[in-house]
XYZ file of C-alpha atoms in Angstrom:
360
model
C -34.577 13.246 19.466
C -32.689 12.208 16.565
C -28.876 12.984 15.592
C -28.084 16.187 13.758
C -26.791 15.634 10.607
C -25.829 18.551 9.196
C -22.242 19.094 10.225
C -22.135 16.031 7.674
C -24.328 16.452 4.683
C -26.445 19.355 5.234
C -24.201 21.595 2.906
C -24.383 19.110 -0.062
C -26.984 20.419 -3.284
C -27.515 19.778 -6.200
C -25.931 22.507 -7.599
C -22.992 20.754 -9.395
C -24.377 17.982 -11.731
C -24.388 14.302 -10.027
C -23.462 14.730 -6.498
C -26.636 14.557 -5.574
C -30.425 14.894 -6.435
C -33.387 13.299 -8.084
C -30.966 12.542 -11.641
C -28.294 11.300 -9.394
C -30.461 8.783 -7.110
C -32.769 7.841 -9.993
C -29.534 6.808 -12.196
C -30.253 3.155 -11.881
C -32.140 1.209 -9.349
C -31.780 -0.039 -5.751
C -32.517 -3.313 -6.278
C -29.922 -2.975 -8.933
C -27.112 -1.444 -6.152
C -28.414 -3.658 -3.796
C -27.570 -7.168 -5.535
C -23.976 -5.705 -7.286
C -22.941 -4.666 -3.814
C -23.896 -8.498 -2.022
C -22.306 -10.301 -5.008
C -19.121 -7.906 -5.733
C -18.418 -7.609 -1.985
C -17.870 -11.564 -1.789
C -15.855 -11.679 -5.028
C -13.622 -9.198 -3.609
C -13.468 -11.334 -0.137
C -12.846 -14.783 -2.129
C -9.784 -13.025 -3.706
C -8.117 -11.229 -0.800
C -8.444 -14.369 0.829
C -7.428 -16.405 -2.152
C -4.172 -13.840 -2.294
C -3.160 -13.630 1.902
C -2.985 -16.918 1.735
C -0.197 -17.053 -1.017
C 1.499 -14.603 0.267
C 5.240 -14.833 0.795
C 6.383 -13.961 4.538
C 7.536 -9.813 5.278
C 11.229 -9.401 6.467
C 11.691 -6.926 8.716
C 15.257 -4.909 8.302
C 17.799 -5.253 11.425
C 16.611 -3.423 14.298
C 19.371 -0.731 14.413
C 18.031 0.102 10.951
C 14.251 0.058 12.781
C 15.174 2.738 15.419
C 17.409 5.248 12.706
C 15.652 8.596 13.072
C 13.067 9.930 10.580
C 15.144 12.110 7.806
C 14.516 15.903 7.432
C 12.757 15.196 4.025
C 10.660 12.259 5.718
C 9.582 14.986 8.890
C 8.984 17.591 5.975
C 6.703 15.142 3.994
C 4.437 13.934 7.320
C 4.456 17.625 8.468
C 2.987 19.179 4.579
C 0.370 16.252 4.630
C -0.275 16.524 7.755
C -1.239 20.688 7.354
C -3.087 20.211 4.052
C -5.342 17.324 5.181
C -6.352 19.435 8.484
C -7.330 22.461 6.004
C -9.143 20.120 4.117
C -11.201 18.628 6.816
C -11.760 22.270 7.788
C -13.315 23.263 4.428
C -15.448 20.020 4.411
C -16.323 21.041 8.560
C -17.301 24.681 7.098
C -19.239 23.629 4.414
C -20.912 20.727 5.899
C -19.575 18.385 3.812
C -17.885 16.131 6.501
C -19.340 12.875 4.718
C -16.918 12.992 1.851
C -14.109 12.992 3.899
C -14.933 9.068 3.676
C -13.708 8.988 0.145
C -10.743 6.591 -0.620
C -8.172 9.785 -1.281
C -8.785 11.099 2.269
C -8.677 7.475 3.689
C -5.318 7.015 2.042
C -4.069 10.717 3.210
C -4.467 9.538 6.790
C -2.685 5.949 5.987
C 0.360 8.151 4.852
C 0.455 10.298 7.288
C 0.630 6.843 10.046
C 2.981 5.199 7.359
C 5.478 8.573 7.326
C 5.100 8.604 11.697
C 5.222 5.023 12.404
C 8.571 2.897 12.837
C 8.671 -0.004 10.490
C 6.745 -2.898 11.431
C 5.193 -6.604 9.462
C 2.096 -4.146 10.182
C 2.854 -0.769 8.649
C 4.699 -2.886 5.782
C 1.307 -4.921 4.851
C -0.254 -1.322 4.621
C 2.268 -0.080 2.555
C 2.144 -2.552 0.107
C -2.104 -2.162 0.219
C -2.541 1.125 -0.346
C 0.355 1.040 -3.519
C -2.417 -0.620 -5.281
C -4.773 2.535 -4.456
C -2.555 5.010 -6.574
C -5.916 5.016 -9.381
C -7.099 7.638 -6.807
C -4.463 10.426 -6.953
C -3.611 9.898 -10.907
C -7.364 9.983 -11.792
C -8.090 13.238 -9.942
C -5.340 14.780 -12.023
C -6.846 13.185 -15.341
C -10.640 14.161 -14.503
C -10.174 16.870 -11.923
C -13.644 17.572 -9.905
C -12.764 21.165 -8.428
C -15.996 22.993 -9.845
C -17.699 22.870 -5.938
C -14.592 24.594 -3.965
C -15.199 27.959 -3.597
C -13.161 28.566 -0.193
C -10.011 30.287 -1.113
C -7.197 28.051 -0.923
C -9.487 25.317 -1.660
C -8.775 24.150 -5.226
C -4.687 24.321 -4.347
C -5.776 22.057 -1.411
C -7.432 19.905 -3.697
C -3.681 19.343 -6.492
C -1.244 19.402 -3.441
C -2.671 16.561 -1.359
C -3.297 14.410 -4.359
C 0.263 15.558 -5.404
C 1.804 14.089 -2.318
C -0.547 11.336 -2.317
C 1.409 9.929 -5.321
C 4.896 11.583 -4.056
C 5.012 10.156 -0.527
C 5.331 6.343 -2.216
C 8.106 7.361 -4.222
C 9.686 8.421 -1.630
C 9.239 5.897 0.506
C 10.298 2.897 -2.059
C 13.372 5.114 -2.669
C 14.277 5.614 0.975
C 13.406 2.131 1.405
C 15.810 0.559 -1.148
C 18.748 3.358 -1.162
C 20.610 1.813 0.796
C 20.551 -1.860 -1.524
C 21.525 0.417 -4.861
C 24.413 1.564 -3.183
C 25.672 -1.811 -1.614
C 24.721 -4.000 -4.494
C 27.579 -3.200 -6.126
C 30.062 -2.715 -3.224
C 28.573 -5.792 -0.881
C 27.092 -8.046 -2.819
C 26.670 -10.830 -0.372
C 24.451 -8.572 1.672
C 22.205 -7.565 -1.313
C 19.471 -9.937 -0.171
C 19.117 -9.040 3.282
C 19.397 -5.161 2.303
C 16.840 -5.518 -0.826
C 13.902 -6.812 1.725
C 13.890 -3.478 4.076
C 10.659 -3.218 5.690
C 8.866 -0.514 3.295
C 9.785 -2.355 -0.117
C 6.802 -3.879 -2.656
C 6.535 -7.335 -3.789
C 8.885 -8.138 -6.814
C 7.723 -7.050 -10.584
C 6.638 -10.262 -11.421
C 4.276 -10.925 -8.442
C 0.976 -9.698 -7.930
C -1.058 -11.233 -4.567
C -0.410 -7.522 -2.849
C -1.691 -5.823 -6.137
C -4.300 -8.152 -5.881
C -5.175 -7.558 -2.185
C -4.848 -3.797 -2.271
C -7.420 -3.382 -5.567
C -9.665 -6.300 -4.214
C -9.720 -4.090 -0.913
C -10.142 -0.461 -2.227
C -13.076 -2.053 -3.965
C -14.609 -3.897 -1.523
C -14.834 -0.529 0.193
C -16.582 1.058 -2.300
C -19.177 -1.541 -2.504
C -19.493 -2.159 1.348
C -19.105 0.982 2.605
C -19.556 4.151 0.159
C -22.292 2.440 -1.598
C -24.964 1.430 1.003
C -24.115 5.285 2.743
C -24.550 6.521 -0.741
C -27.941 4.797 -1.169
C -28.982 5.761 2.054
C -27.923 9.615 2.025
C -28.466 10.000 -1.587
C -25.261 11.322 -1.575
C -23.036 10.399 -4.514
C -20.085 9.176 -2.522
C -17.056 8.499 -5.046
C -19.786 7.998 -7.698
C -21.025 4.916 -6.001
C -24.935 6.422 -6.655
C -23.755 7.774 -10.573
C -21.753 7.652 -12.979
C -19.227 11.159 -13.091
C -20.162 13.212 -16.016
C -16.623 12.456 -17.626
C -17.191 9.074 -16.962
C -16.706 7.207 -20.583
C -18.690 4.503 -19.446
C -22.701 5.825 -18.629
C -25.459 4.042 -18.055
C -26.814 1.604 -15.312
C -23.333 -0.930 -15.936
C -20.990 1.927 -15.040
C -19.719 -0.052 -12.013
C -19.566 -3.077 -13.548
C -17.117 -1.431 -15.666
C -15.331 0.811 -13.219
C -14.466 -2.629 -11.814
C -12.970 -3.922 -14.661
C -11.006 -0.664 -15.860
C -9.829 -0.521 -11.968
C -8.680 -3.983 -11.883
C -6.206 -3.291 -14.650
C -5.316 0.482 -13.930
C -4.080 -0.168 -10.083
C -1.619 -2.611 -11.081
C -0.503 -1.091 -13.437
C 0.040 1.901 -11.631
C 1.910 0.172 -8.643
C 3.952 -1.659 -11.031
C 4.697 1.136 -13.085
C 5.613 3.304 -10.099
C 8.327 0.670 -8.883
C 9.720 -0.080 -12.213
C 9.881 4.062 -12.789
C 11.259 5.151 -9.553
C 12.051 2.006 -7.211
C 15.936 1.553 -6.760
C 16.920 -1.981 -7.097
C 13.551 -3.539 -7.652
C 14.026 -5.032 -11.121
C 17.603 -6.634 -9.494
C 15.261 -7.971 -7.083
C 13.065 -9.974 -9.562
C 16.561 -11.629 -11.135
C 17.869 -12.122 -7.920
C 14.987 -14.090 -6.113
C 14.962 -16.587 -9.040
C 18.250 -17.145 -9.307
C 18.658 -19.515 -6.697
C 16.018 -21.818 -5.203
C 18.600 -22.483 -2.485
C 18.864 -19.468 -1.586
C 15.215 -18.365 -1.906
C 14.153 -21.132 0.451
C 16.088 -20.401 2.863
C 15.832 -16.737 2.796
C 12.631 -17.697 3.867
C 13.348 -18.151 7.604
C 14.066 -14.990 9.638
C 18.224 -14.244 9.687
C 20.285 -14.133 12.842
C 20.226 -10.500 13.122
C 16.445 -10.261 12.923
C 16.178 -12.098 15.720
C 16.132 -10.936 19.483
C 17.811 -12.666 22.166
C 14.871 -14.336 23.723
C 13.840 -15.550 20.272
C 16.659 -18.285 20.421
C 15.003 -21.148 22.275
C 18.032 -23.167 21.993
C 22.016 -23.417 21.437
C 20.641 -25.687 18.263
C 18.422 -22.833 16.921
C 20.812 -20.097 17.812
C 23.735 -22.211 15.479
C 21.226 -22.816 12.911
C 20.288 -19.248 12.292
C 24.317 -18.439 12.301
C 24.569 -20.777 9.740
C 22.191 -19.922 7.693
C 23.004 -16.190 7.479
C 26.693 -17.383 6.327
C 25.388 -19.704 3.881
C 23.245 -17.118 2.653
C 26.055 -14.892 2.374
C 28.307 -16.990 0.579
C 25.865 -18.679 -1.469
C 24.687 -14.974 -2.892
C 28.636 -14.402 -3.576
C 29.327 -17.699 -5.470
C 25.656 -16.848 -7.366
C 27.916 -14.004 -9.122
C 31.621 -15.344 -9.132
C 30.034 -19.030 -10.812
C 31.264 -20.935 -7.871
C 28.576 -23.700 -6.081
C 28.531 -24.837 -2.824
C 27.985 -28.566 -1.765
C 26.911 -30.190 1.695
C 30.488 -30.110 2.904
C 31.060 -26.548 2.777
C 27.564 -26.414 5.494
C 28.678 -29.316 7.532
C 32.287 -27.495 7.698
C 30.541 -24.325 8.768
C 28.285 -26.133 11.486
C 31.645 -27.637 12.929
C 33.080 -24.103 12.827
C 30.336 -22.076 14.799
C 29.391 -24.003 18.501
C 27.789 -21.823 20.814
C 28.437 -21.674 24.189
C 24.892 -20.266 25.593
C 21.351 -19.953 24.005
C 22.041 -16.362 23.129
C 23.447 -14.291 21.100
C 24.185 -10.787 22.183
């Protein structure tokens, strides 16, 4: 007895032009899909690889600033996408559409919802920085809407909210995520660093191995995933089996060129999203060039990042104390013109001597 299906696909027609049918699954070849999904798949492998492994490492913020409380707005955010994707999966459930709730914007609606719940983490910050390079999805349902198939009441406004907050939610969080740096910039400037690199920020301006992983990834599951499933369905998931009718680009090398357009639109849209709405970013950018001192060894984790049992030694313990003055000073001489020279670090070691391996 095989598995019922129909929960899944079985309300799917042909009714509205290419989502599925004989025109949709005769658009070009499988032999065609077959040998673009094997090839692309690998290119996109070869560059998140290429990217991870230039990647610089992900400061976490101190860990009172970890266990702070969600805000009102924050709670009101994960609570609104939380409602409109259940009615959502409840109109696919109802009209046996289940399958598309594998398309990207649904995918991302669910990454949200865990980014807005979860406590910051190197984790939730690597996802954060991924799916900033998926914003292509939200802006390019509001450019070439595809509401002609909802018929449910309440389904079309289901359709412009979510992809509304699908686009609001990252504001919010680079915002929330760098308010506090805006603010102390100009009243503490030797903790600008440290405050700049909270744990839901983007990669500076300039720098683009996250962009690079995030596009190369929301690719890669178009051509892994939604492209075999649409070949094997017939089922034109995220036009992986044909080209959209307002698709500029038809024929058989509409992929080929969705990847290009793609490659340039989701950087573009992260980017432009920071520089538009991120608070402190572009200070960032300035900042982490200024010094190579400085930038080196903001590298290692801080003092404060650190957890008792992390200190293996009174040596280590010192070290990070002196580095997280140096820091300090070094980031306050960057903007009063003064330098600092070996002596003022060797005076500093003689100053701090620990008398255990912790620090409480």
């Amino acid at each position: 007895m095989g598995w019922d299906w129909d929960w899944a696909i079985g309300g799917i027609t042909d009714e509205i032009p290419r989502t599925t049918g004989p025109e949709c699954i005769n658009y070009m070849t499988d032999k065609r899909r077959w040998i673009e999904t094997i090839l692309l798949s690998a290119l996109f492998i070869y560059i998140m690889r290429r990217s991870w492994q230039r990647l610089a490492p992900i400061r976490l913020p101190p860990l009172h600033e970890i266990q702070k409380p969600h805000s009102p707005t924050r709670l009101f955010l994960l609570i609104a996408m939380s409602v409109i994707f259940g009615i959502e999966m409840g109109f696919k459930l109802s009209g046996q559409s289940m399958i598309f709730a594998l398309n990207p914007c649904h995918v991302q609606t669910c990454l949200q919802i865990y980014l807005l719940a979860a406590k910051p983490t190197k984790t939730t910050t690597a996802l954060f920085r991924i799916q900033m390079s998926n914003l292509n999805g939200p802006f390019l349902a509001f450019v070439f809407p595809e509401v002609e198939g909802r018929t449910y009441p309440f389904e079309q406004a289901t359709y412009w909210i979510q992809h509304a907050l699908l686009y609001i939610i990252p504001i919010y969080i680079i915002r929330s995520g760098n308010y506090h740096s805006n603010r102390c910039c100009f009243l503490f400037s030797s903790l600008f660093l440290f405050l700049l690199s909270g744990a839901y920020t983007v990669e500076d301006l300039g720098e683009f191995h996250w962009s690079h992983i995030g596009t190369a990834f929301m690719l890669f599951y178009h051509f892994l995933l939604l492209s075999p499933l649409s070949i094997f369905t017939g089922i034109n998931l995220d036009h992986m089996l044909c080209a959209a009718m307002s698709d500029p680009f038809q024929g058989p090398n509409y992929r080929l060129f969705a990847c290009c357009h793609q490659t340039l639109l989701c950087p573009l849209l992260s980017k432009g999203t920071v520089l538009l709405f991120g608070r402190g970013s572009r200070n960032s950018a300035a900042l982490n060039g200024s010094s190579g001192v400085r930038e080196a060894m903001n590298d290692a984790p801080q003092y404060h990042q650190l957890s008792s049992p992390e200190y293996a030694t009174q040596k280590e313990a010192t070290e990070a104390l002196i580095r997280h003055r140096y820091n300090t000073q070094a980031t306050t001489a960057a903007e009063g013109g003064h330098q600092h020279d070996v002596g003022d670090i060797a005076a500093m070691s003689a100053e701090y001597t620990m008398p255990t391996t912790k620090i409480d």
